[in-house]
Amino acid sequence: MAKQEGEVILLDFWASMFGMRARIALAEKGIHYEYREEDLKNKSQLLLESNPVHKKIPVLIHNGKPVSESSIIVQYIDEVWKDKAPFFSSDPYARAQARFWADFIDKKLYMTGRLLYSTKGEEHEAARKEFMSCLQLLEGELGDKPYFGGESFGYVDISLIPFYTWFQAYETYGNLAIKHECPKLIAWAKRCIQNKESVSKTLPELEQVFGFVQQMRKKIGIEE
Amino acid sequence: MTNKSEIKLLGTAISPFVNRVQFVLNLKSIEYEFFEENLACKSELLLTSNPIYKKVPVLLHAKKSPICESLVIIEFLDEIRPDVHQVLSSNPVERADNRFWANYIDNKFFPLYGELSLTLGKDGKEAIKERIVEGSMLLEGAFVKLSNGKAYFGGDDLGYLDVVLGCFLAWTKFVEKNNKFKIFDEGRTPRLMEWAKRILSHKAVKDVIPGNEAIVNFYIVLQKYRQAMAT
């Protein structure tokens, strides 16, 4: 039975791991929405008005009301459409741990990952070590569970799986062997893609993202 | 029913992130044991409870996993004691707005205080002061919108953003004095000025928020530490 969803618009950019979180969350809940691709060099008036503080994607606009910041969007989606595919356990401890790990991913993985493809020399070396140590912590946290949420795909899985699309770029430009160092994470990523349509239908190909990062490096003048 | 020894809070009296958790514990009448950490020599308990960041606050409850990060702790407390003084609204739109501003305060606004302190040179400092002032005006706008004409962000009594922003007030005063400028000001941020006076005398806040002397002493130690690290 389709509920009254109202009007749902997502302002996004195809390669953004943060945007992918919102897309996966909407797909998990079966929400029909309008996807609008933003040109980040020429942001739309709607984006600038909907997120005047940060002027960033993703922005979810639900019945005219904007919600910004991917983690906040994912939680909003979970809370509004709460009768299907909950992203969190009902146990407050498990919920707190999930929030902690999603926050860890936000604080550490993105910025360090960026340094992997945009820097050289000492800064690059430091970023390599930091990035691998973050992934190893996540590998440890996942352990032998099928998903970070345990038996069910949940909030932390949604927060992290988009980063998998950037792994080819991270491995190549970070000179890393993620498959060897974090086999459980790789198995988990493949499991998410295989078992969850919300993931397989949302995520771009790793090669596509790699091509995008290659272009970015040329623009910022990092030699190949 | 929680009894005093069941909830332990590892923290320092001077940390605004610890203070905001204490405000919420007070608002919800949750008894707890406070363990004052020496940040220059962190306890084994802290290092094992928060191995990733090694920071305060950390909430320990019975034999469960420690809970780290102040905003995570606050939402946890709201969930284990929902019947007493709900801090975060149950309305998804309001929750999203509140979380947005908490994210802004923690990741954009408050870090400017530290940046100001670490920046040498007049021009650099002036540029950061301008950014802080712009931020204060954004927060004034948020207050006007979210308070809906009432005394606090949370309405008639303290809510999520009151504790999230209120914990920085003592440090705000210190930074204002130290740098000779006004962050909150009658002309620019009149509602926040009134709010600041009000919240500082609130019973859940007034005995927690550190006095100026404690902050000055801490800052002196911090500067010495920075100088030692630099040499």
Coordinates of N, CA and C in Angstrom, one line a residue, chain A residues 115-129 173-175 217 222-223:
Chain A
L115 N 42.7 13.3 0.7 CA 44.1 13.6 0.7 C 44.9 12.5 -0.1
L116 N 44.3 11.3 -0.2 CA 44.9 10.2 -0.9 C 45.1 10.5 -2.4
Y117 N 44.1 11.2 -3.0 CA 44.1 11.5 -4.4 C 44.5 12.9 -4.8
S118 N 44.7 13.7 -3.7 CA 44.9 15.1 -4.0 C 46.3 15.7 -3.5
T119 N 47.1 14.8 -2.9 CA 48.3 15.3 -2.3 C 49.5 14.4 -2.7
K120 N 50.7 14.9 -2.4 CA 51.9 14.1 -2.7 C 52.8 14.2 -1.5
G121 N 53.9 13.4 -1.5 CA 54.9 13.5 -0.5 C 54.5 13.1 0.9
E122 N 55.0 13.9 1.9 CA 54.7 13.6 3.3 C 53.2 13.5 3.6
E123 N 52.5 14.5 3.1 CA 51.1 14.6 3.4 C 50.4 13.4 2.9
H124 N 50.8 12.9 1.7 CA 50.2 11.8 1.1 C 50.5 10.5 1.9
E125 N 51.7 10.4 2.4 CA 52.1 9.2 3.2 C 51.4 9.2 4.5
A126 N 51.2 10.3 5.1 CA 50.5 10.4 6.4 C 49.0 10.0 6.2
A127 N 48.4 10.4 5.0 CA 47.1 10.1 4.7 C 46.9 8.6 4.5
R128 N 47.8 8.0 3.8 CA 47.8 6.6 3.5 C 47.7 5.8 4.8
K129 N 48.5 6.2 5.8 CA 48.5 5.4 7.1 C 47.2 5.6 7.8
Y173 N 45.4 5.7 -6.3 CA 46.2 6.9 -6.0 C 46.7 6.9 -4.6
G174 N 46.2 6.0 -3.7 CA 46.7 5.9 -2.4 C 47.8 4.8 -2.3
N175 N 47.9 4.1 -3.4 CA 48.9 3.0 -3.4 C 48.6 2.0 -2.3
R217 N 42.1 15.1 -10.6 CA 43.5 15.2 -10.4 C 44.2 16.0 -11.5
I222 N 47.8 17.4 -10.3 CA 48.6 16.3 -9.7 C 49.0 15.5 -10.9
E223 N 50.3 15.2 -11.0 CA 50.8 14.4 -12.2 C 50.3 13.0 -12.1

